[in-house]
PDB file of C-alpha atoms in Angstrom:
ATOM      1  CA  ARG A   8     148.010 -68.889 -94.542  1.00 74.00           C
ATOM      2  CA  PHE A   9     150.231 -71.473 -96.754  1.00 80.00           C
ATOM      3  CA  PHE A  10     152.404 -72.824 -94.100  1.00 84.00           C
ATOM      4  CA  ARG A  11     149.111 -72.742 -91.570  1.00 89.00           C
ATOM      5  CA  ARG A  12     147.294 -74.973 -93.306  1.00 93.00           C
ATOM      6  CA  ALA A  13     149.796 -77.462 -93.935  1.00 94.00           C
ATOM      7  CA  ALA A  14     150.938 -77.128 -90.420  1.00 94.00           C
ATOM      8  CA  ASN A  15     148.122 -78.026 -89.263  1.00 92.00           C
ATOM      9  CA  LYS A  16     148.046 -81.014 -91.507  1.00 95.00           C
ATOM     10  CA  GLY A  17     151.313 -82.132 -89.203  1.00 94.00           C
ATOM     11  CA  PHE A  18     153.796 -80.830 -91.942  1.00 95.00           C
ATOM     12  CA  ALA A  19     156.872 -80.818 -90.104  1.00 97.00           C
ATOM     13  CA  VAL A  20     158.674 -77.928 -92.912  1.00 96.00           C
ATOM     14  CA  ALA A  21     155.468 -75.790 -92.623  1.00 96.00           C
ATOM     15  CA  GLN A  22     154.970 -75.571 -88.952  1.00 97.00           C
ATOM     16  CA  PHE A  23     159.085 -75.103 -88.782  1.00 97.00           C
ATOM     17  CA  GLU A  24     158.225 -72.063 -91.313  1.00 96.00           C
ATOM     18  CA  LEU A  25     155.236 -70.583 -89.246  1.00 96.00           C
ATOM     19  CA  ALA A  26     157.290 -71.030 -85.610  1.00 97.00           C
ATOM     20  CA  ARG A  27     160.127 -68.965 -87.133  1.00 97.00           C
ATOM     21  CA  SER A  28     156.685 -66.644 -88.561  1.00 96.00           C
ATOM     22  CA  TYR A  29     155.602 -66.315 -84.741  1.00 97.00           C
ATOM     23  CA  ARG A  30     159.757 -66.023 -83.118  1.00 97.00           C
ATOM     24  CA  SER A  31     160.497 -62.829 -85.564  1.00 96.00           C
ATOM     25  CA  GLY A  32     156.565 -61.606 -85.870  1.00 95.00           C
ATOM     26  CA  ARG A  33     156.872 -61.760 -88.973  1.00 93.00           C
ATOM     27  CA  GLY A  34     153.595 -61.946 -91.007  1.00 92.00           C
ATOM     28  CA  VAL A  35     151.885 -62.814 -87.679  1.00 95.00           C
ATOM     29  CA  PRO A  36     151.773 -61.620 -83.883  1.00 96.00           C
ATOM     30  CA  GLN A  37     155.359 -61.921 -82.260  1.00 97.00           C
ATOM     31  CA  ASP A  38     154.249 -64.913 -80.154  1.00 97.00           C
ATOM     32  CA  ASP A  39     157.120 -66.497 -78.424  1.00 97.00           C
ATOM     33  CA  ASP A  40     154.456 -69.275 -76.789  1.00 98.00           C
ATOM     34  CA  GLU A  41     153.363 -70.368 -80.097  1.00 97.00           C
ATOM     35  CA  ALA A  42     156.553 -70.448 -81.811  1.00 98.00           C
ATOM     36  CA  ALA A  43     157.768 -73.526 -79.139  1.00 98.00           C
ATOM     37  CA  CYS A  44     154.823 -75.067 -79.717  1.00 97.00           C
ATOM     38  CA  LEU A  45     155.680 -75.377 -83.462  1.00 97.00           C
ATOM     39  CA  PHE A  46     159.037 -75.939 -83.043  1.00 98.00           C
ATOM     40  CA  HIS A  47     157.357 -78.962 -80.515  1.00 98.00           C
ATOM     41  CA  ARG A  48     155.434 -80.090 -83.313  1.00 97.00           C
ATOM     42  CA  ALA A  49     158.629 -80.289 -85.905  1.00 98.00           C
ATOM     43  CA  ALA A  50     160.783 -81.780 -83.319  1.00 98.00           C
ATOM     44  CA  GLU A  51     158.891 -85.035 -82.450  1.00 97.00           C
ATOM     45  CA  GLN A  52     159.269 -85.197 -85.968  1.00 97.00           C
ATOM     46  CA  GLY A  53     162.223 -85.809 -85.957  1.00 96.00           C
ATOM     47  CA  LEU A  54     163.200 -82.335 -88.583  1.00 97.00           C
ATOM     48  CA  ALA A  55     167.102 -81.155 -87.068  1.00 95.00           C
ATOM     49  CA  ASN A  56     166.130 -77.142 -87.715  1.00 95.00           C
ATOM     50  CA  ALA A  57     163.157 -77.791 -85.439  1.00 97.00           C
ATOM     51  CA  GLN A  58     165.110 -79.520 -82.203  1.00 97.00           C
ATOM     52  CA  CYS A  59     167.390 -76.967 -82.895  1.00 95.00           C
ATOM     53  CA  SER A  60     165.155 -73.655 -82.742  1.00 96.00           C
ATOM     54  CA  LEU A  61     162.858 -76.064 -79.716  1.00 97.00           C
ATOM     55  CA  GLY A  62     167.032 -76.113 -77.980  1.00 95.00           C
ATOM     56  CA  GLN A  63     167.537 -72.256 -78.093  1.00 94.00           C
ATOM     57  CA  CYS A  64     164.314 -71.706 -77.057  1.00 97.00           C
ATOM     58  CA  TYR A  65     164.782 -73.960 -73.766  1.00 96.00           C
ATOM     59  CA  ASP A  66     168.062 -72.576 -73.453  1.00 93.00           C
ATOM     60  CA  VAL A  67     167.406 -69.353 -72.829  1.00 94.00           C
ATOM     61  CA  GLY A  68     163.785 -69.481 -72.068  1.00 97.00           C
ATOM     62  CA  GLU A  69     161.993 -68.060 -74.637  1.00 97.00           C
ATOM     63  CA  GLY A  70     158.179 -69.692 -75.383  1.00 97.00           C
ATOM     64  CA  VAL A  71     159.539 -72.621 -72.813  1.00 98.00           C
ATOM     65  CA  PRO A  72     160.604 -72.554 -69.388  1.00 97.00           C
ATOM     66  CA  GLN A  73     164.667 -72.213 -68.928  1.00 95.00           C
ATOM     67  CA  ASP A  74     165.706 -76.313 -69.269  1.00 95.00           C
ATOM     68  CA  PHE A  75     168.964 -76.577 -69.535  1.00 92.00           C
ATOM     69  CA  ARG A  76     169.192 -80.099 -69.491  1.00 92.00           C
ATOM     70  CA  GLU A  77     166.290 -80.496 -72.682  1.00 95.00           C
ATOM     71  CA  ALA A  78     168.577 -77.762 -74.221  1.00 93.00           C
ATOM     72  CA  ALA A  79     171.457 -79.856 -74.337  1.00 91.00           C
ATOM     73  CA  ARG A  80     169.278 -83.110 -75.666  1.00 93.00           C
ATOM     74  CA  LEU A  81     167.124 -81.374 -78.446  1.00 95.00           C
ATOM     75  CA  TYR A  82     170.891 -80.600 -79.450  1.00 93.00           C
ATOM     76  CA  ARG A  83     171.782 -83.611 -78.935  1.00 92.00           C
ATOM     77  CA  LEU A  84     169.079 -85.506 -81.267  1.00 94.00           C
ATOM     78  CA  ALA A  85     169.952 -82.767 -83.765  1.00 94.00           C
ATOM     79  CA  ALA A  86     173.721 -82.946 -84.033  1.00 92.00           C
ATOM     80  CA  ARG A  87     173.655 -86.255 -84.665  1.00 93.00           C
ATOM     81  CA  GLN A  88     171.906 -86.106 -87.349  1.00 92.00           C
ATOM     82  CA  GLY A  89     175.422 -83.857 -89.058  1.00 89.00           C
ATOM     83  CA  PHE A  90     173.470 -80.307 -88.139  1.00 84.00           C
ATOM     84  CA  ALA A  91     176.611 -77.965 -87.836  1.00 85.00           C
ATOM     85  CA  GLU A  92     175.032 -75.143 -85.973  1.00 82.00           C
ATOM     86  CA  VAL A  93     173.855 -77.133 -83.897  1.00 86.00           C
ATOM     87  CA  GLN A  94     177.134 -78.853 -83.562  1.00 87.00           C
ATOM     88  CA  TYR A  95     178.077 -75.977 -81.852  1.00 85.00           C
ATOM     89  CA  ASN A  96     175.781 -74.859 -79.708  1.00 82.00           C
ATOM     90  CA  LEU A  97     175.944 -78.558 -78.609  1.00 84.00           C
ATOM     91  CA  ALA A  98     179.890 -78.005 -78.006  1.00 84.00           C
ATOM     92  CA  VAL A  99     179.195 -74.350 -75.949  1.00 84.00           C
ATOM     93  CA  VAL A 100     177.050 -75.957 -73.653  1.00 83.00           C
ATOM     94  CA  CYS A 101     179.055 -79.134 -72.984  1.00 80.00           C
ATOM     95  CA  GLU A 102     181.420 -76.363 -72.149  1.00 84.00           C
ATOM     96  CA  GLN A 103     179.793 -74.452 -69.724  1.00 82.00           C
ATOM     97  CA  GLY A 104     178.411 -77.520 -68.166  1.00 78.00           C
ATOM     98  CA  ARG A 105     175.072 -75.532 -68.851  1.00 79.00           C
ATOM     99  CA  GLY A 106     172.376 -79.274 -68.956  1.00 75.00           C
ATOM    100  CA  VAL A 107     175.761 -81.529 -69.122  1.00 74.00           C
ATOM    101  CA  PRO A 108     178.525 -82.487 -66.952  1.00 71.00           C
ATOM    102  CA  GLN A 109     181.179 -80.165 -68.420  1.00 66.00           C
ATOM    103  CA  ASP A 110     183.480 -81.079 -70.755  1.00 61.00           C
TER     104      ASP A 110
END
C-alpha cells in the first residue's frame, strides 16, 4: 500500500520496488505488464536499477514486445551510471550481437 501511494506520486524508487513485486507476485498478483509499466516510469526518471530491469523485460519479451535494440539502449543508460549488473548484461548482448553490432 505504501509503495503504491508513493509510486502514484512519482517516486522512482517506489515505482521500481512495486514493479519488482508485480514481476514476482510478492504481495500482489503477478503481472508482467504492470511490472514493465512501472519499470518504465522509474527508468524515465533515470533510475539505473529500473533501466536494467526494463532492459531485461525487453530482452526476453516480458510485459513488453521483445526488442533487443531497446534492451541494449536501456542497458547502456544504466551502464553509464556504473551499475555493474547491467554492464555484464550489455557485454553479453554486444558479444552476441543482440540489438547491437556484434563486438
